[in-house]
Coordinates of C-alpha atoms and ligand atoms in Angstrom, one line a residue:
X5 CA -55.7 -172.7 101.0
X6 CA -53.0 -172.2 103.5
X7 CA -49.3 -171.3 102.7
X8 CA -48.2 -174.9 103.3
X9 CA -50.9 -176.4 101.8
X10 CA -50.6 -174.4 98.5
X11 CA -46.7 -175.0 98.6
X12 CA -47.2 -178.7 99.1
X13 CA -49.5 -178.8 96.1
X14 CA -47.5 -176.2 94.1
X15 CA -44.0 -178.5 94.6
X16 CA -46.4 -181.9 93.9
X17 CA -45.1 -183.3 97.0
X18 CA -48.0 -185.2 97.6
X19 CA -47.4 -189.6 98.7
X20 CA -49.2 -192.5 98.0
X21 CA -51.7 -193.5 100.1
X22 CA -50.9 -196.6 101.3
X23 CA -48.4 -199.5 100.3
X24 CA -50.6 -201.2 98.3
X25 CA -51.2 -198.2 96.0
X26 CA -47.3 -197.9 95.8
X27 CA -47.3 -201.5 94.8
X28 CA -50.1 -200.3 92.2
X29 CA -48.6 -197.0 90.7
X30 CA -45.0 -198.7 90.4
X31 CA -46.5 -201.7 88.5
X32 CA -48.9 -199.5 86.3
X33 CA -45.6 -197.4 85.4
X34 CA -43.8 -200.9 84.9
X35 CA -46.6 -202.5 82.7
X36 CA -47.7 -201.0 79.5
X37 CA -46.9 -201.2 75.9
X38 CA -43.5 -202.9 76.6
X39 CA -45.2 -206.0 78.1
X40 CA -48.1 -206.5 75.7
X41 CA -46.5 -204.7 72.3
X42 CA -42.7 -204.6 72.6
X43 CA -41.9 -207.4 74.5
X44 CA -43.8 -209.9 72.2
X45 CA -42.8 -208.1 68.9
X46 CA -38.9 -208.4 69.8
X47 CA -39.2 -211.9 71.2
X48 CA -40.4 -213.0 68.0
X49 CA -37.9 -210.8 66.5
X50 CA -34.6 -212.2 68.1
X51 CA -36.1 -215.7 67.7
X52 CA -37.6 -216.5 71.4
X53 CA -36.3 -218.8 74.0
X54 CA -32.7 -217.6 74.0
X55 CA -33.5 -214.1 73.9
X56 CA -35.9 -214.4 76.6
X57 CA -32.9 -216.3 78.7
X58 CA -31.0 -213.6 78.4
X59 CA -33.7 -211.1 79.5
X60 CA -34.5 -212.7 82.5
X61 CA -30.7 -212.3 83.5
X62 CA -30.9 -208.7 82.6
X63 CA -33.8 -208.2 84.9
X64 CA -32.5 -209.9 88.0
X65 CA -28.4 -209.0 87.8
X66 CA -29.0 -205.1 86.4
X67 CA -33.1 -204.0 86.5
X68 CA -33.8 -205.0 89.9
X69 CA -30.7 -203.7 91.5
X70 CA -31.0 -200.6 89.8
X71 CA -34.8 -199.8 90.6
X72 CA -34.1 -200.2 93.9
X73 CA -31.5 -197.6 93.7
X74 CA -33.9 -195.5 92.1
X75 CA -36.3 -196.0 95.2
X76 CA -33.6 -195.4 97.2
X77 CA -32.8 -191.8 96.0
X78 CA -36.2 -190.9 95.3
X79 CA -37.3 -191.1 98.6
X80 CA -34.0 -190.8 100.6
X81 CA -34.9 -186.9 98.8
X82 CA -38.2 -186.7 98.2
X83 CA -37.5 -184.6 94.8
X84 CA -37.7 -184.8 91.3
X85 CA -34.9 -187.0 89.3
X86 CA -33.0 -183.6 88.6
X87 CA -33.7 -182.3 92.3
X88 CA -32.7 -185.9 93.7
X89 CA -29.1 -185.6 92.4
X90 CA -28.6 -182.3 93.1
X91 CA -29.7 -182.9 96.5
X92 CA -27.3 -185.9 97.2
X93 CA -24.3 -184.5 95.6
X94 CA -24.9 -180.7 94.8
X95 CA -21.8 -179.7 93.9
X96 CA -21.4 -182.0 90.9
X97 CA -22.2 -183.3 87.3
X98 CA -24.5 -185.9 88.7
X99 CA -27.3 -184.1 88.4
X100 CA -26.9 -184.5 84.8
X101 CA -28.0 -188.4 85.1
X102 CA -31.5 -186.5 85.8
X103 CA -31.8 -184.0 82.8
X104 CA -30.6 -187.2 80.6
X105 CA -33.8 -189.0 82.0
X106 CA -35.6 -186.2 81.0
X107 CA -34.3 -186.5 77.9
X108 CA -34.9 -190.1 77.8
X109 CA -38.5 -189.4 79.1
X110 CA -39.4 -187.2 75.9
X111 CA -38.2 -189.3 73.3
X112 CA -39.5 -192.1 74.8
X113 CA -43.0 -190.4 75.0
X114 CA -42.6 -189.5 70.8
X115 CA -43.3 -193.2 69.8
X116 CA -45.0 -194.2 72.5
X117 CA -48.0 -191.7 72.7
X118 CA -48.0 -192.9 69.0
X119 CA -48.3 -196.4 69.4
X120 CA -50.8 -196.2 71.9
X121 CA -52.7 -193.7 70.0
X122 CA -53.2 -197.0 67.6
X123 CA -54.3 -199.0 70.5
X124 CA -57.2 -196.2 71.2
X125 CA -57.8 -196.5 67.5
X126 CA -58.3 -200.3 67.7
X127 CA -60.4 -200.0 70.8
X128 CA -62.7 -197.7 69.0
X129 CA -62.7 -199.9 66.1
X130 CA -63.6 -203.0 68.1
X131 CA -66.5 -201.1 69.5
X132 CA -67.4 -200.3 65.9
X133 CA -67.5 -204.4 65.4
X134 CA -64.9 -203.9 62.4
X135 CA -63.9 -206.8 63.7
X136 CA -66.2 -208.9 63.6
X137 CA -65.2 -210.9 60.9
X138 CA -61.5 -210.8 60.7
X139 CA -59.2 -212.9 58.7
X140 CA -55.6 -213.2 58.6
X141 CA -55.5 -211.3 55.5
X142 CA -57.7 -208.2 56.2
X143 CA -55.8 -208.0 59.8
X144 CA -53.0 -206.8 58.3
X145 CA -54.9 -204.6 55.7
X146 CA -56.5 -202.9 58.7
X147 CA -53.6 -202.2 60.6
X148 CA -51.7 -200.6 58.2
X149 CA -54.9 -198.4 57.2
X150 CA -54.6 -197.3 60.6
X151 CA -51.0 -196.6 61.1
X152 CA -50.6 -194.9 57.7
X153 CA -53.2 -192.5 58.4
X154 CA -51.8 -189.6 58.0
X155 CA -54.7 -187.6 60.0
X156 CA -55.7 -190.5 62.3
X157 CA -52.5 -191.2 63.7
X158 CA -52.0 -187.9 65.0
X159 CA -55.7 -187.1 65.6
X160 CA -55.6 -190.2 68.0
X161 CA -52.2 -189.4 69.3
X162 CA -53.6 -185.9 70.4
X163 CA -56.6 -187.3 72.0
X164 CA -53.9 -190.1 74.0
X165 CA -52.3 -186.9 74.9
X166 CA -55.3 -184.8 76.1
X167 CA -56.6 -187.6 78.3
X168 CA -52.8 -188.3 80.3
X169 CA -52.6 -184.3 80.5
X170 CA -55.9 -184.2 82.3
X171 CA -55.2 -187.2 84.5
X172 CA -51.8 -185.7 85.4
X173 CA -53.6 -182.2 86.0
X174 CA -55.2 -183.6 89.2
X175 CA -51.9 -184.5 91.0
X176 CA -50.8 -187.6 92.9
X177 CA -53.9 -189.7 94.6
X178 CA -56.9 -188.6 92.6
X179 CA -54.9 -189.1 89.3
X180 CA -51.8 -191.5 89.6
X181 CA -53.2 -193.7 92.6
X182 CA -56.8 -193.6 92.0
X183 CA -56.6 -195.6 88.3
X184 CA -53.6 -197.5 88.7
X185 CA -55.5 -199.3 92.1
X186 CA -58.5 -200.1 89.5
X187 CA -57.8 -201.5 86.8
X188 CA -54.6 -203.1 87.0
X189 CA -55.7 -206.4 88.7
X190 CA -58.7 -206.2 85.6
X191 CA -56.0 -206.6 82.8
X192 CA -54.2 -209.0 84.7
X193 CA -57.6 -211.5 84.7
X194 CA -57.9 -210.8 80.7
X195 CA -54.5 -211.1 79.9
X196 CA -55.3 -215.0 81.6
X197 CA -57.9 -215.4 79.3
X198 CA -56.4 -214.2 76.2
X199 CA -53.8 -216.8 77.1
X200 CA -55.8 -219.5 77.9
X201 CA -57.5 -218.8 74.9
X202 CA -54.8 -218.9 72.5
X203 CA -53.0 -222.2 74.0
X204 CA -56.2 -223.9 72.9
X205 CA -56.2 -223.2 69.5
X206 CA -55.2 -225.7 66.8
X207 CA -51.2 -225.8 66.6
X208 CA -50.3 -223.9 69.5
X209 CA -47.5 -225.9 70.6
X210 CA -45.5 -224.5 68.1
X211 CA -45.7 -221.2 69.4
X212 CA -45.4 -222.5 72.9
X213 CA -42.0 -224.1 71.8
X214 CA -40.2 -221.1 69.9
X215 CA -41.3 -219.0 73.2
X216 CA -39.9 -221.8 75.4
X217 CA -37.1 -223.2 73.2
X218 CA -33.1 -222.1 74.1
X219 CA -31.5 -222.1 70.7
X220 CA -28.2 -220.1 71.2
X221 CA -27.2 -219.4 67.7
X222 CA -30.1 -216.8 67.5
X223 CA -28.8 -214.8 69.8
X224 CA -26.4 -211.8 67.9
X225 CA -25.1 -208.8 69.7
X226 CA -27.7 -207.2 68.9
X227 CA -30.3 -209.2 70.4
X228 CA -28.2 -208.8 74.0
X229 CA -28.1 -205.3 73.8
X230 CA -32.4 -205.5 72.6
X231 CA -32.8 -207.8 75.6
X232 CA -30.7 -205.7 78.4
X233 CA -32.5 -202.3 77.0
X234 CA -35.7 -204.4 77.1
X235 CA -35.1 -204.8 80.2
X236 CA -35.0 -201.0 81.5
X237 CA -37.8 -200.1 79.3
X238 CA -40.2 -202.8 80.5
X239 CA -39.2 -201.8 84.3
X240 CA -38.7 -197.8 83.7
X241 CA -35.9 -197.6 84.7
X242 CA -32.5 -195.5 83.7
X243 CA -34.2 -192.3 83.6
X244 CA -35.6 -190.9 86.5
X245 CA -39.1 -192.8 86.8
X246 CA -38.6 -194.9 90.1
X247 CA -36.9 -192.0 91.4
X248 CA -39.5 -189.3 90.8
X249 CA -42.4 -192.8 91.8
X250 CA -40.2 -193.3 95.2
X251 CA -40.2 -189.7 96.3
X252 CA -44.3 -190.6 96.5
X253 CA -43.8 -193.7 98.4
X254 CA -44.9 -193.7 102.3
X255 CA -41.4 -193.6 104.7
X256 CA -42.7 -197.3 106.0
X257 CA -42.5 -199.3 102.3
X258 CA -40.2 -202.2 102.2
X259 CA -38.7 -201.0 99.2
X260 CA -36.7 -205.0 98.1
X261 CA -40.3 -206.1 98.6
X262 CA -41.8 -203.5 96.2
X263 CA -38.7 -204.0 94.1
X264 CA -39.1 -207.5 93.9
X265 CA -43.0 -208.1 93.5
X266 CA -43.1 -205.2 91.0
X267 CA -40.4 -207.0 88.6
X268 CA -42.1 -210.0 89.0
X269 CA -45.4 -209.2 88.3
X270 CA -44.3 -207.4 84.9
X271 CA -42.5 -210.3 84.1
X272 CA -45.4 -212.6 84.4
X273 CA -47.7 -210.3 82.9
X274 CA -45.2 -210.3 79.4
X275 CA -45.1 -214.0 79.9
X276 CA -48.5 -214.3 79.8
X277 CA -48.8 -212.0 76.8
X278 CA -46.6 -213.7 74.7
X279 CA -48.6 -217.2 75.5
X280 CA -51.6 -215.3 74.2
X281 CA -49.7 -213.9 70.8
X282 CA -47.1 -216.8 69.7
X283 CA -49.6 -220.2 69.5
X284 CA -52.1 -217.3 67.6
X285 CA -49.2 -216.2 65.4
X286 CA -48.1 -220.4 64.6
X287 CA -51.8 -221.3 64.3
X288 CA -52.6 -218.7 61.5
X289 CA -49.5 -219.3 59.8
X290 CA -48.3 -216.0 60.4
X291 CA -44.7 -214.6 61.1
X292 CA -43.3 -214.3 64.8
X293 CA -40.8 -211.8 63.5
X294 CA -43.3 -209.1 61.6
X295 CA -42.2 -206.5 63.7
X296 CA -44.3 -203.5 65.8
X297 CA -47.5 -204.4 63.9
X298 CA -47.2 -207.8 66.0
X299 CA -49.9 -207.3 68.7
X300 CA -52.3 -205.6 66.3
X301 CA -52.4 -208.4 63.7
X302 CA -52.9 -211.3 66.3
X303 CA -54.8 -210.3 69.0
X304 CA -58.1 -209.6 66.8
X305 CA -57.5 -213.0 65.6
X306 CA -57.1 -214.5 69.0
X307 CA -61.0 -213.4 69.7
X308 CA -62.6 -214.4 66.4
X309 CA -65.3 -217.1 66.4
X310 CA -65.3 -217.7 69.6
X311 CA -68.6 -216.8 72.0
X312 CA -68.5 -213.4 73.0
X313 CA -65.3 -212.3 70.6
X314 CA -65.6 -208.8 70.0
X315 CA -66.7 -208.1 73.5
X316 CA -63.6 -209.8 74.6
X317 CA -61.6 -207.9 72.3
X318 CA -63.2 -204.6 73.5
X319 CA -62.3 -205.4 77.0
X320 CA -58.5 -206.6 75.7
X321 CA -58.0 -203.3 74.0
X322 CA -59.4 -200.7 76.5
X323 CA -57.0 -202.4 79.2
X324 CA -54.5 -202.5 77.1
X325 CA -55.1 -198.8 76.6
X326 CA -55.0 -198.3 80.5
X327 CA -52.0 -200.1 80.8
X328 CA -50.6 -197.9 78.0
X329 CA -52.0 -194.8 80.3
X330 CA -50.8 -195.5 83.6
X331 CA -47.6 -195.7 82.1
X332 CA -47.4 -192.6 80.1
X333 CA -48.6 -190.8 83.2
X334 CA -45.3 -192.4 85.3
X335 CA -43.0 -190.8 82.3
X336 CA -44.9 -187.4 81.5
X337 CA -44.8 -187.3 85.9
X338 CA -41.1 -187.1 85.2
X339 CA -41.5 -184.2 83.4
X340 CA -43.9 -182.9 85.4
X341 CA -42.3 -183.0 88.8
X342 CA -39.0 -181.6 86.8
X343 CA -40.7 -178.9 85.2
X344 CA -42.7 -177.6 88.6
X345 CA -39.7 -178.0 90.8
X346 CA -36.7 -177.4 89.0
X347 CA -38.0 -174.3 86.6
X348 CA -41.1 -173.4 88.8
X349 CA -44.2 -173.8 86.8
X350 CA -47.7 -174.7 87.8
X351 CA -48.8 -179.0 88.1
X352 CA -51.5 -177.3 85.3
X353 CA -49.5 -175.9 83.1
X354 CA -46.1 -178.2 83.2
X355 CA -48.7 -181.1 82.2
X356 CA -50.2 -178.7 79.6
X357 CA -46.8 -177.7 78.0
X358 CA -45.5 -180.9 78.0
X359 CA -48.4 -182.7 76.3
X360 CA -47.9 -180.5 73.5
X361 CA -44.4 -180.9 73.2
X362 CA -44.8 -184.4 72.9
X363 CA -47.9 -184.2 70.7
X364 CA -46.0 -181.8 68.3
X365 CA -42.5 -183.9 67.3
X366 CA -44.1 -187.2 68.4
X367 CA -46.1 -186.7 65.1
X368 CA -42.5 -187.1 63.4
X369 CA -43.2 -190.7 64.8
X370 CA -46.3 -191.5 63.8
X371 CA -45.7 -189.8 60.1
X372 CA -42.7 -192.2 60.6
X373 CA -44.3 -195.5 61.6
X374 CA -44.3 -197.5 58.3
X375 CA -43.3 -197.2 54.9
X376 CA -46.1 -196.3 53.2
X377 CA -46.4 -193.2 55.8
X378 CA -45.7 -190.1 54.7
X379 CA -42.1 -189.9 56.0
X380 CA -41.9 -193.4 55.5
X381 CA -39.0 -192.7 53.4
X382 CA -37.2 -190.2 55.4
X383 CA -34.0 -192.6 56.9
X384 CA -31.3 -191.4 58.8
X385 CA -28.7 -194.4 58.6
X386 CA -31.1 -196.6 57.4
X387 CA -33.5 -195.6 60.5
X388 CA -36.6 -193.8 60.4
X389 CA -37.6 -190.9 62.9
X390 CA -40.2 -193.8 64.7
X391 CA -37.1 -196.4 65.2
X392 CA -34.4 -193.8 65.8
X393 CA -36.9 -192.4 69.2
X394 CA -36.9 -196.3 70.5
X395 CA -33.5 -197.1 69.7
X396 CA -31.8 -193.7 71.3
X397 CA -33.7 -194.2 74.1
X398 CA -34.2 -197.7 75.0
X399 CA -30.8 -199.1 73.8
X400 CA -28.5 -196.0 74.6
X401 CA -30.1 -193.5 77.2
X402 CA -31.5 -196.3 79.8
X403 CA -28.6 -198.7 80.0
X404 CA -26.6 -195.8 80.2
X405 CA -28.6 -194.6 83.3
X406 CA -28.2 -197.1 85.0
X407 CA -24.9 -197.7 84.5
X408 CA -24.4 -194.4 86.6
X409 CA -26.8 -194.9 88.7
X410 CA -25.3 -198.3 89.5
X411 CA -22.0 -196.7 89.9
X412 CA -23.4 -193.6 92.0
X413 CA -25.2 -195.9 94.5
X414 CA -22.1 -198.1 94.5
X415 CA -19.2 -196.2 94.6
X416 CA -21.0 -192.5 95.7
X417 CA -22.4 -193.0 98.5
X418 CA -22.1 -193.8 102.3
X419 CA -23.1 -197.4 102.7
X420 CA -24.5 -196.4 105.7
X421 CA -27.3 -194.0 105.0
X422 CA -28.3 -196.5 102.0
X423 CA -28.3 -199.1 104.7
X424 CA -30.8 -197.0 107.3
X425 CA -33.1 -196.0 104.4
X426 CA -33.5 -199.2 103.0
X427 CA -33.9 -200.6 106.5
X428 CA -36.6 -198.1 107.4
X429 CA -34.5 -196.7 110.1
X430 CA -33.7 -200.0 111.3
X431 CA -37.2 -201.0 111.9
X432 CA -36.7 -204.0 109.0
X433 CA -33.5 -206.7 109.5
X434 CA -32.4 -207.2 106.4
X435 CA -28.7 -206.5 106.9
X436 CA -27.8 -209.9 105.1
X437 CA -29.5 -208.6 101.9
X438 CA -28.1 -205.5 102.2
X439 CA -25.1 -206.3 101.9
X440 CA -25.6 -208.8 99.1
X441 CA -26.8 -206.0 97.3
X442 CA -24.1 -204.0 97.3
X443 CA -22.0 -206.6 96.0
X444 CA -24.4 -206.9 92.8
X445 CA -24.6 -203.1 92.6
X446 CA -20.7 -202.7 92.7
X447 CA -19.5 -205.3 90.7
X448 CA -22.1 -207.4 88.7
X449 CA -24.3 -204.7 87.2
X450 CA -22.1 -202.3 85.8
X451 CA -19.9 -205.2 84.6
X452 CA -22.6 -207.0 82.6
X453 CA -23.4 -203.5 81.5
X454 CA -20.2 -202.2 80.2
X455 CA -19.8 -205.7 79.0
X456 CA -23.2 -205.9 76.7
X457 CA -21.9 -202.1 75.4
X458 CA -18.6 -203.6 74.2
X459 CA -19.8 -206.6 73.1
X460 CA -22.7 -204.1 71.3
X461 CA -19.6 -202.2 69.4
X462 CA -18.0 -205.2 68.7
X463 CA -14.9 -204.5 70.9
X464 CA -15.3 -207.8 72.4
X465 CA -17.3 -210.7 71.4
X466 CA -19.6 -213.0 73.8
Ligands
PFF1 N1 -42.5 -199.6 81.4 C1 -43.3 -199.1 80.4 C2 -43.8 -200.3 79.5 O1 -43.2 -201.4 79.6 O2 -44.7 -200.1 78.7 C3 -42.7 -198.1 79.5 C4 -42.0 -197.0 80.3 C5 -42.6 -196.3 81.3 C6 -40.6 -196.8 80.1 C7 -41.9 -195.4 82.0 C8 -39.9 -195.9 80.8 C9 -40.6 -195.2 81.8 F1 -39.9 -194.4 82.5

């Protein structure tokens, strides 16, 4: 291998391919376990239609602006979320925005490699045909077997763990690229049938109408800030992951078009997850608000007695276990691309490191994921090790990303250069946009931010 060559592979500056492969990395980071596990779960938590109103704002005035800020630096520098900071303003704190996305990007990867260590779990079951003949009542019975564990959990969350390590092990294309341009557009077509599916069962409509139904007086503080961190969680964003996925991009990506298709596209795909869970959940008499256990104790219902069930339900889990993947890979790559460039190890051995890092405390997560676990009982203000890794990160670390990153693309900057990159040099005229764009990135985002933070600490009430 030549000098450059080995530098080029040593610094993982490799790009996508193409801009359709951008278009399919970004959305395989986007869509995962938040549109298929977290985003029906807290729906059904904050009591639907409202809560989804206010998500929907959260995505257009605060995630979309704020990923493509995050485009904008990571390929403006080319570098890792740490690197990208430093680059832009070296002699400064900023940089500190990265190592808090790094931080963000581990305790994020705790619960997460956990749940979708269960969703491996469930795949293998459904091949097993276990099943087969589900009811209502021994749904629940097998979910919990398989979140209490103790050794399964962790077994599967170390074999979730070996398989994004190796995947990240082979860089860029042949890793990131080459599954994300697969099997995306496959989950999408069985995420359609789930749904179809479901909206045909007896009593659906009911489901249909606490997902669709506006009812203000469910929504508390605390279901704002759910629906704003939601947000960031569902798009990746606030810590680093469009930044270290837009140093990869080619120079000649529209990046408001990525921005844009990518955002809608996850929201669609959560839409269409919760028409496949809430008429299932109504027509079995079952509880929208029954917390993380929510996909688990549906979706196996979803398939039964119907032609071809457990096949279906094979096929729903292993995508949902690729959608899970591709996204892990988007947040370990954050660690990755920190821990090659910034501190100067090996692609190999950052991925190796890192995967068991997370498998080590992410146990605390699993051991963690229900009371009858074996830290099931071990609270910290009334939160367990499981909740405490979601709420830290989701509610508190990503909003507060992108608050700065809102405010360092706003106020930091020169217009200008933000202007030539976005434009590609010029070669797109999107001047008009541009400059609606900083308006929103000035004013509206961080507003509504700091706004849902107050209103979050009850300093002021909305
Ligand atoms: N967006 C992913 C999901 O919804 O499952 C989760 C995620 C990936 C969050 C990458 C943050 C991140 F940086």
């Amino acid at each position: 291998m030549s000098t450059l060559q080995n530098r080029t592979a040593k610094s993982g500056r490799e790009t996508f391919t193409s801009g359709l492969a951008v278009f399919f990395a970004t959305l395989g980071s986007a869509v995962g376990l938040g549109n298929i596990w977290k985003f029906p779960y807290l729906t059904g938590q904050f009591g639907g239609g409202a809560f989804l109103l206010v998500y929907f704002l959260c995505i257009l005035f605060v995630g979309l602006p704020v990923m493509l800020g995050e485009f904008y630096i990571g390929r403006k520098t080319r570098k890792n979320a740490v690197g990208a900071f430093q680059q832009l303003k070296p002699v400064s704190g900023w940089k500190h925005i990265g190592t808090m996305g790094v931080a963000a990007a581990y305790l994020i990867m705790f619960f997460y490699s956990c749940v979708a260590g269960w969703v491996y779990y469930y795949l293998y079951k459904a091949v097993k045909g276990d099943f087969i003949a589900i009811t209502p009542e021994s749904v629940k019975t097998q979910f919990t077997d398989v979140i209490i564990g103790p050794v399964s959990p962790i077994l599967w969350q170390v074999i979730v763990m070996a398989v994004v390590g190796g995947i990240l092990i082979l860089g860029v294309r042949k890793g990131i690229e080459r599954i994300t341009k697969t099997l995306m557009p496959l989950l999408f077509v069985l995420i359609v049938i789930c749904g179809i599916r479901a909206i045909t069962l007896p009593g659906a409509y009911e489901g249909l109408k606490f997902l669709f139904h506006v009812d203000f007086s469910q929504l508390s503080a605390a279901a704002i800030l759910t629906a704003m961190g939601l947000a960031f969680f569902k798009l990746s964003l606030g810590m680093g992951t469009m930044i270290t996925y837009g140093s990869y991009f080619t120079a000649d990506n529209n990046l408001f078009g990525t921005a844009a298709k990518v955002a809608l596209s996850d929201t669609i795909v959560s839409m269409l997850a919760g028409i496949a869970i809430f008429p299932t959940v109504f027509s079995f008499g079952m509880e929208p608000g029954a917390g993380p256990g929510l996909l688990f104790m549906t979706i196996p219902l979803v398939f039964s007695k119907m032609p071809f069930g457990n096949l279906l339900l094979i096929a729903f889990f292993f995508l949902t276990s690729i959608a899970a993947t591709t996204a892990m890979l988007s947040l370990v790559e954050v660690l990755v691309a920190y821990f090659s460039e910034e501190l100067g190890f090996s692609r190999r051995n950052a991925a190796i490191i890192n995967a068991v890092i997370i498998c080590g405390v992410g146990m605390l997560a699993a051991l963690s994921a229900d009371q009858a676990s074996l830290l099931g009982n071990v609270t910290f203000l009334g939160r367990g090790f499981f909740d405490w890794f979601d709420y830290i990160s989701s509610n508190i670390l990503l909003p507060m990303g992108g608050l700065f990153i809102a405010i360092f693309i706003g106020y930091f900057l020169k217009k200008d250069d933000i202007k030539k990159e976005l434009s590609n040099q010029g070669n797109l005229t999107i001047d008009k946009l541009i400059d609606v764009y900083f308006v929103i990135i000035r004013y509206v985002t961080p507003a509504l931010l700091v706004i849902v933070f107050l209103n979050s600490i009850g300093i002021i009430k909305v």
